[in-house]
mmCIF file of C-alpha atoms and ligand atoms in Angstrom:
data_model
loop_
_atom_site.group_PDB
_atom_site.id
_atom_site.type_symbol
_atom_site.label_atom_id
_atom_site.label_comp_id
_atom_site.label_asym_id
_atom_site.label_seq_id
_atom_site.Cartn_x
_atom_site.Cartn_y
_atom_site.Cartn_z
ATOM 1 C CA UNK A 1 -89.478 -1.615 -68.772
ATOM 2 C CA UNK A 2 -88.824 -2.616 -65.188
ATOM 3 C CA UNK A 3 -89.771 0.785 -63.804
ATOM 4 C CA UNK A 4 -91.879 1.304 -60.716
ATOM 5 C CA UNK A 5 -94.665 2.596 -62.957
ATOM 6 C CA UNK A 6 -94.762 -0.599 -64.996
ATOM 7 C CA UNK A 7 -94.888 -2.640 -61.811
ATOM 8 C CA UNK A 8 -97.628 -0.443 -60.389
ATOM 9 C CA UNK A 9 -99.724 -1.075 -63.478
ATOM 10 C CA UNK A 10 -99.437 -4.820 -62.846
ATOM 11 C CA UNK A 11 -100.510 -4.394 -59.215
ATOM 12 C CA UNK A 12 -103.526 -2.365 -60.329
ATOM 13 C CA UNK A 13 -104.467 -5.150 -62.732
ATOM 14 C CA UNK A 14 -104.240 -7.733 -59.926
ATOM 15 C CA UNK A 15 -106.473 -5.553 -57.754
ATOM 16 C CA UNK A 16 -108.966 -5.269 -60.628
ATOM 17 C CA UNK A 17 -108.961 -9.060 -60.944
ATOM 18 C CA UNK A 18 -109.910 -9.432 -57.284
ATOM 19 C CA UNK A 19 -106.625 -10.018 -55.460
ATOM 20 C CA UNK A 20 -107.291 -8.385 -52.090
ATOM 21 C CA UNK A 21 -104.551 -9.466 -49.665
ATOM 22 C CA UNK A 22 -102.496 -6.287 -49.118
ATOM 23 C CA UNK A 23 -99.399 -8.148 -47.918
ATOM 24 C CA UNK A 24 -99.405 -10.314 -51.062
ATOM 25 C CA UNK A 25 -99.812 -7.261 -53.302
ATOM 26 C CA UNK A 26 -96.968 -5.474 -51.490
ATOM 27 C CA UNK A 27 -94.655 -8.440 -51.956
ATOM 28 C CA UNK A 28 -95.475 -8.679 -55.666
ATOM 29 C CA UNK A 29 -94.874 -4.935 -55.984
ATOM 30 C CA UNK A 30 -91.411 -5.270 -54.382
ATOM 31 C CA UNK A 31 -90.217 -8.510 -55.973
ATOM 32 C CA UNK A 32 -88.179 -7.979 -59.170
ATOM 33 C CA UNK A 33 -89.835 -10.524 -61.509
ATOM 34 C CA UNK A 34 -87.415 -9.587 -64.296
ATOM 35 C CA UNK A 35 -84.564 -11.197 -62.349
ATOM 36 C CA UNK A 36 -86.318 -14.570 -62.694
ATOM 37 C CA UNK A 37 -86.257 -14.498 -66.497
ATOM 38 C CA UNK A 38 -83.550 -14.794 -69.121
ATOM 39 C CA UNK A 39 -82.542 -11.470 -70.635
ATOM 40 C CA UNK A 40 -84.521 -12.060 -73.839
ATOM 41 C CA UNK A 41 -87.764 -12.313 -71.828
ATOM 42 C CA UNK A 42 -87.061 -9.764 -69.083
ATOM 43 C CA UNK A 43 -88.765 -6.883 -70.919
ATOM 44 C CA UNK A 44 -92.085 -8.702 -70.514
ATOM 45 C CA UNK A 45 -91.657 -9.372 -66.792
ATOM 46 C CA UNK A 46 -94.436 -7.056 -65.610
ATOM 47 C CA UNK A 47 -97.076 -8.253 -68.042
ATOM 48 C CA UNK A 48 -99.700 -10.476 -66.464
ATOM 49 C CA UNK A 49 -98.706 -13.544 -68.496
ATOM 50 C CA UNK A 50 -96.845 -16.821 -68.000
ATOM 51 C CA UNK A 51 -93.394 -16.682 -69.635
ATOM 52 C CA UNK A 52 -90.974 -19.384 -70.836
ATOM 53 C CA UNK A 53 -87.961 -20.239 -68.630
ATOM 54 C CA UNK A 54 -86.510 -23.016 -70.839
ATOM 55 C CA UNK A 55 -86.795 -26.801 -70.540
ATOM 56 C CA UNK A 56 -90.421 -26.433 -71.741
ATOM 57 C CA UNK A 57 -91.369 -24.864 -68.411
ATOM 58 C CA UNK A 58 -92.921 -21.508 -67.575
ATOM 59 C CA UNK A 59 -92.819 -18.853 -64.894
ATOM 60 C CA UNK A 60 -96.436 -18.658 -63.724
ATOM 61 C CA UNK A 61 -98.650 -15.671 -64.508
ATOM 62 C CA UNK A 62 -98.524 -13.037 -61.712
ATOM 63 C CA UNK A 63 -102.298 -13.333 -61.188
ATOM 64 C CA UNK A 64 -101.921 -17.068 -60.541
ATOM 65 C CA UNK A 65 -98.970 -16.557 -58.167
ATOM 66 C CA UNK A 66 -100.928 -13.899 -56.264
ATOM 67 C CA UNK A 67 -104.103 -15.998 -56.144
ATOM 68 C CA UNK A 68 -102.381 -19.162 -54.948
ATOM 69 C CA UNK A 69 -100.436 -17.246 -52.313
ATOM 70 C CA UNK A 70 -103.556 -15.474 -51.104
ATOM 71 C CA UNK A 71 -105.400 -18.806 -50.837
ATOM 72 C CA UNK A 72 -102.505 -20.340 -48.890
ATOM 73 C CA UNK A 73 -102.487 -17.458 -46.410
ATOM 74 C CA UNK A 74 -106.261 -17.186 -46.024
ATOM 75 C CA UNK A 75 -106.388 -19.267 -42.832
ATOM 76 C CA UNK A 76 -103.727 -17.231 -41.011
ATOM 77 C CA UNK A 77 -99.929 -16.984 -40.702
ATOM 78 C CA UNK A 78 -97.851 -19.931 -41.900
ATOM 79 C CA UNK A 79 -94.723 -21.557 -40.497
ATOM 80 C CA UNK A 80 -93.399 -24.252 -42.811
ATOM 81 C CA UNK A 81 -94.493 -24.268 -46.453
ATOM 82 C CA UNK A 82 -93.584 -26.843 -49.093
ATOM 83 C CA UNK A 83 -93.554 -25.828 -52.756
ATOM 84 C CA UNK A 84 -93.488 -28.436 -55.522
ATOM 85 C CA UNK A 85 -91.978 -27.075 -58.768
ATOM 86 C CA UNK A 86 -89.417 -24.353 -57.971
ATOM 87 C CA UNK A 87 -89.063 -23.432 -61.669
ATOM 88 C CA UNK A 88 -87.617 -19.921 -61.848
ATOM 89 C CA UNK A 89 -87.897 -19.476 -58.078
ATOM 90 C CA UNK A 90 -90.306 -16.538 -58.388
ATOM 91 C CA UNK A 91 -93.175 -18.084 -56.421
ATOM 92 C CA UNK A 92 -90.558 -19.292 -53.925
ATOM 93 C CA UNK A 93 -89.289 -15.721 -53.483
ATOM 94 C CA UNK A 94 -92.819 -14.413 -52.988
ATOM 95 C CA UNK A 95 -93.576 -17.059 -50.365
ATOM 96 C CA UNK A 96 -90.285 -16.528 -48.539
ATOM 97 C CA UNK A 97 -91.349 -12.954 -47.790
ATOM 98 C CA UNK A 98 -94.686 -14.038 -46.321
ATOM 99 C CA UNK A 99 -94.058 -17.210 -44.307
ATOM 100 C CA UNK A 100 -91.414 -18.443 -41.867
ATOM 101 C CA UNK A 101 -89.696 -21.173 -43.855
ATOM 102 C CA UNK A 102 -90.027 -22.370 -47.452
ATOM 103 C CA UNK A 103 -88.987 -25.799 -48.730
ATOM 104 C CA UNK A 104 -89.059 -26.089 -52.506
ATOM 105 C CA UNK A 105 -88.474 -29.105 -54.736
ATOM 106 C CA UNK A 106 -87.617 -29.077 -58.465
ATOM 107 C CA UNK A 107 -86.940 -32.039 -60.779
ATOM 108 C CA UNK A 108 -84.857 -30.169 -63.433
ATOM 109 C CA UNK A 109 -81.408 -29.469 -62.030
ATOM 110 C CA UNK A 110 -80.346 -26.404 -64.093
ATOM 111 C CA UNK A 111 -83.594 -24.633 -63.188
ATOM 112 C CA UNK A 112 -82.973 -25.344 -59.520
ATOM 113 C CA UNK A 113 -79.406 -24.017 -59.772
ATOM 114 C CA UNK A 114 -80.528 -20.769 -61.385
ATOM 115 C CA UNK A 115 -83.300 -20.353 -58.807
ATOM 116 C CA UNK A 116 -80.767 -20.863 -56.021
ATOM 117 C CA UNK A 117 -78.560 -18.050 -57.379
ATOM 118 C CA UNK A 118 -81.473 -15.647 -57.687
ATOM 119 C CA UNK A 119 -82.765 -16.317 -54.167
ATOM 120 C CA UNK A 120 -79.257 -15.800 -52.822
ATOM 121 C CA UNK A 121 -78.931 -12.551 -54.769
ATOM 122 C CA UNK A 122 -82.169 -11.352 -53.156
ATOM 123 C CA UNK A 123 -80.839 -12.422 -49.734
ATOM 124 C CA UNK A 124 -83.827 -14.650 -49.070
ATOM 125 C CA UNK A 125 -82.317 -17.033 -46.561
ATOM 126 C CA UNK A 126 -85.388 -18.825 -45.205
ATOM 127 C CA UNK A 127 -85.546 -21.124 -48.238
ATOM 128 C CA UNK A 128 -84.291 -24.669 -48.666
ATOM 129 C CA UNK A 129 -84.168 -26.224 -52.130
ATOM 130 C CA UNK A 130 -83.943 -29.846 -53.199
ATOM 131 C CA UNK A 131 -83.412 -31.570 -56.542
ATOM 132 C CA UNK A 132 -85.950 -34.391 -56.367
ATOM 133 C CA UNK A 133 -89.274 -35.732 -57.598
ATOM 134 C CA UNK A 134 -91.722 -33.475 -55.825
ATOM 135 C CA UNK A 135 -94.493 -35.997 -56.286
ATOM 136 C CA UNK A 136 -92.909 -37.645 -53.267
ATOM 137 C CA UNK A 137 -92.926 -34.377 -51.319
ATOM 138 C CA UNK A 138 -90.030 -33.764 -48.917
ATOM 139 C CA UNK A 139 -90.887 -36.123 -46.072
ATOM 140 C CA UNK A 140 -87.791 -35.462 -43.959
ATOM 141 C CA UNK A 141 -88.815 -31.852 -43.274
ATOM 142 C CA UNK A 142 -92.609 -32.277 -42.934
ATOM 143 C CA UNK A 143 -95.348 -32.064 -41.924
ATOM 144 C CA UNK A 144 -96.103 -28.692 -43.510
ATOM 145 C CA UNK A 145 -98.615 -26.004 -42.587
ATOM 146 C CA UNK A 146 -99.187 -25.522 -46.294
ATOM 147 C CA UNK A 147 -98.208 -27.115 -49.591
ATOM 148 C CA UNK A 148 -98.354 -25.336 -52.948
ATOM 149 C CA UNK A 149 -98.011 -27.330 -56.137
ATOM 150 C CA UNK A 150 -97.086 -25.345 -59.272
ATOM 151 C CA UNK A 151 -97.349 -28.199 -61.790
ATOM 152 C CA UNK A 152 -100.552 -30.179 -62.326
ATOM 153 C CA UNK A 153 -100.954 -33.827 -61.284
ATOM 154 C CA UNK A 154 -103.823 -35.885 -62.770
ATOM 155 C CA UNK A 155 -104.629 -36.740 -59.174
ATOM 156 C CA UNK A 156 -103.041 -35.537 -55.951
ATOM 157 C CA UNK A 157 -100.212 -37.864 -54.830
ATOM 158 C CA UNK A 158 -100.935 -39.589 -51.496
ATOM 159 C CA UNK A 159 -97.403 -38.706 -50.331
ATOM 160 C CA UNK A 160 -98.270 -35.001 -50.514
ATOM 161 C CA UNK A 161 -101.546 -35.450 -48.655
ATOM 162 C CA UNK A 162 -99.681 -37.371 -45.947
ATOM 163 C CA UNK A 163 -97.203 -34.503 -45.424
ATOM 164 C CA UNK A 164 -99.890 -31.936 -44.690
ATOM 165 C CA UNK A 165 -100.146 -31.005 -40.981
ATOM 166 C CA UNK A 166 -103.507 -31.162 -39.220
ATOM 167 C CA UNK A 167 -105.524 -28.096 -40.354
ATOM 168 C CA UNK A 168 -102.881 -27.562 -43.015
ATOM 169 C CA UNK A 169 -103.915 -26.627 -46.547
ATOM 170 C CA UNK A 170 -102.710 -27.531 -49.994
ATOM 171 C CA UNK A 171 -103.299 -25.392 -53.071
ATOM 172 C CA UNK A 172 -102.937 -27.544 -56.157
ATOM 173 C CA UNK A 173 -103.983 -27.502 -59.824
ATOM 174 C CA UNK A 174 -105.481 -30.907 -60.681
ATOM 175 C CA UNK A 175 -106.248 -32.400 -64.089
ATOM 176 C CA UNK A 176 -104.910 -32.880 -67.602
ATOM 177 C CA UNK A 177 -106.192 -30.873 -70.582
ATOM 178 C CA UNK A 178 -108.727 -29.286 -68.199
ATOM 179 C CA UNK A 179 -107.451 -28.342 -64.767
ATOM 180 C CA UNK A 180 -108.973 -26.824 -61.665
ATOM 181 C CA UNK A 181 -107.287 -25.194 -58.737
ATOM 182 C CA UNK A 182 -108.225 -27.040 -55.552
ATOM 183 C CA UNK A 183 -107.787 -26.228 -51.863
ATOM 184 C CA UNK A 184 -107.407 -29.363 -49.782
ATOM 185 C CA UNK A 185 -107.590 -28.977 -46.003
ATOM 186 C CA UNK A 186 -106.533 -31.722 -43.630
ATOM 187 C CA UNK A 187 -109.086 -32.224 -40.849
ATOM 188 C CA UNK A 188 -109.157 -34.606 -37.879
ATOM 189 C CA UNK A 189 -111.278 -37.015 -39.905
ATOM 190 C CA UNK A 190 -109.722 -36.701 -43.379
ATOM 191 C CA UNK A 191 -109.451 -34.116 -46.154
ATOM 192 C CA UNK A 192 -111.887 -31.433 -47.339
ATOM 193 C CA UNK A 193 -111.671 -30.303 -50.957
ATOM 194 C CA UNK A 194 -112.836 -27.020 -52.413
ATOM 195 C CA UNK A 195 -112.643 -26.289 -56.137
ATOM 196 C CA UNK A 196 -111.661 -22.698 -56.860
ATOM 197 C CA UNK A 197 -111.264 -21.942 -60.566
ATOM 198 C CA UNK A 198 -110.012 -23.243 -63.902
ATOM 199 C CA UNK A 199 -106.253 -22.877 -64.455
ATOM 200 C CA UNK A 200 -103.557 -24.105 -66.806
ATOM 201 C CA UNK A 201 -100.233 -25.443 -65.532
ATOM 202 C CA UNK A 202 -97.480 -27.610 -67.013
ATOM 203 C CA UNK A 203 -97.928 -31.242 -65.925
ATOM 204 C CA UNK A 204 -96.354 -32.687 -62.778
ATOM 205 C CA UNK A 205 -93.912 -35.251 -64.167
ATOM 206 C CA UNK A 206 -92.454 -38.276 -62.413
ATOM 207 C CA UNK A 207 -88.761 -38.722 -61.582
ATOM 208 C CA UNK A 208 -85.990 -36.152 -61.846
ATOM 209 C CA UNK A 209 -83.716 -34.963 -64.659
ATOM 210 C CA UNK A 210 -80.035 -34.067 -64.587
HETATM 211 N N1 LIG U 1 -93.369 -21.818 -59.466
HETATM 212 C C1 LIG U 1 -92.674 -21.776 -60.723
HETATM 213 C C2 LIG U 1 -93.493 -22.384 -61.810
HETATM 214 C C3 LIG U 1 -92.653 -23.267 -62.638
HETATM 215 S S1 LIG U 1 -93.511 -24.312 -63.776
HETATM 216 C C4 LIG U 1 -92.242 -20.371 -61.044
HETATM 217 O O1 LIG U 1 -92.742 -19.434 -60.397
HETATM 218 O O2 LIG U 1 -91.386 -20.164 -61.900
HETATM 219 C C5 LIG U 1 -93.586 -25.823 -62.891
HETATM 220 C C6 LIG U 1 -92.289 -26.433 -62.457
HETATM 221 O O3 LIG U 1 -92.601 -27.699 -61.862
HETATM 222 C C7 LIG U 1 -91.305 -26.739 -63.588
HETATM 223 O O4 LIG U 1 -90.077 -26.137 -63.308
HETATM 224 C C8 LIG U 1 -91.200 -28.265 -63.589
HETATM 225 O O5 LIG U 1 -89.922 -28.761 -63.905
HETATM 226 C C9 LIG U 1 -91.558 -28.588 -62.147
HETATM 227 N N2 LIG U 1 -92.002 -29.964 -61.917
HETATM 228 C C10 LIG U 1 -92.830 -30.735 -62.672
HETATM 229 N N3 LIG U 1 -92.979 -31.940 -62.110
HETATM 230 C C11 LIG U 1 -92.240 -31.942 -60.969
HETATM 231 C C12 LIG U 1 -91.971 -32.896 -59.959
HETATM 232 N N4 LIG U 1 -92.501 -34.134 -59.986
HETATM 233 N N5 LIG U 1 -91.151 -32.556 -58.943
HETATM 234 C C13 LIG U 1 -90.595 -31.324 -58.879
HETATM 235 N N6 LIG U 1 -90.808 -30.378 -59.797
HETATM 236 C C14 LIG U 1 -91.624 -30.672 -60.832
#
């Protein structure tokens, strides 16, 4: 179920769906998605679907992880990247293999703790995690070359926009019942927004939980 052949089938599907960044595809091929799921769900790890991780949250669909990562990297190599919504830590692990330093914020403590263990197990050391309300970003470590938000706000928090470096880009699902993935680029005069495609994410919620 977690065999190389099963994983290869997933990569082929991502290629068929238009994912074209070879480095992103290689990282998805090598990253054991089953380790980011509870045992009862692990047998479905290499299907191209979102899967439950408890606390009413989900591990994003591989296509969405690949697409968001590809969009983040499209303007060239990245130094510091902020992720909002660590969840299982899977997107964090993918990013850590493609950029210099990842900062990731999660509001549900047990999810963050599990993610921390998994990232340690995979020896991904260029990751810093924080238990906080990601709607506020992580101002102490910014500004960031890129920000990826894996839960959907109704509108993009100003705090996140403010923590984007000049020429930095944010990939973020925006909306409620209907959501669209947006790329926001910080320019000398403000922010440019490009709408990419319809998506469905859990909502970005305020505050943090124990
Ligand atoms: N990237 C994750 C996707 C997890 S789902 C993965 O690959 O597994 C989205 C996550 O965002 C959930 O874990 C949810 O708790 C978290 N989240 C929602 N609102 C948040 C907020 N304001 N700050 C930090 N995390 C938030």
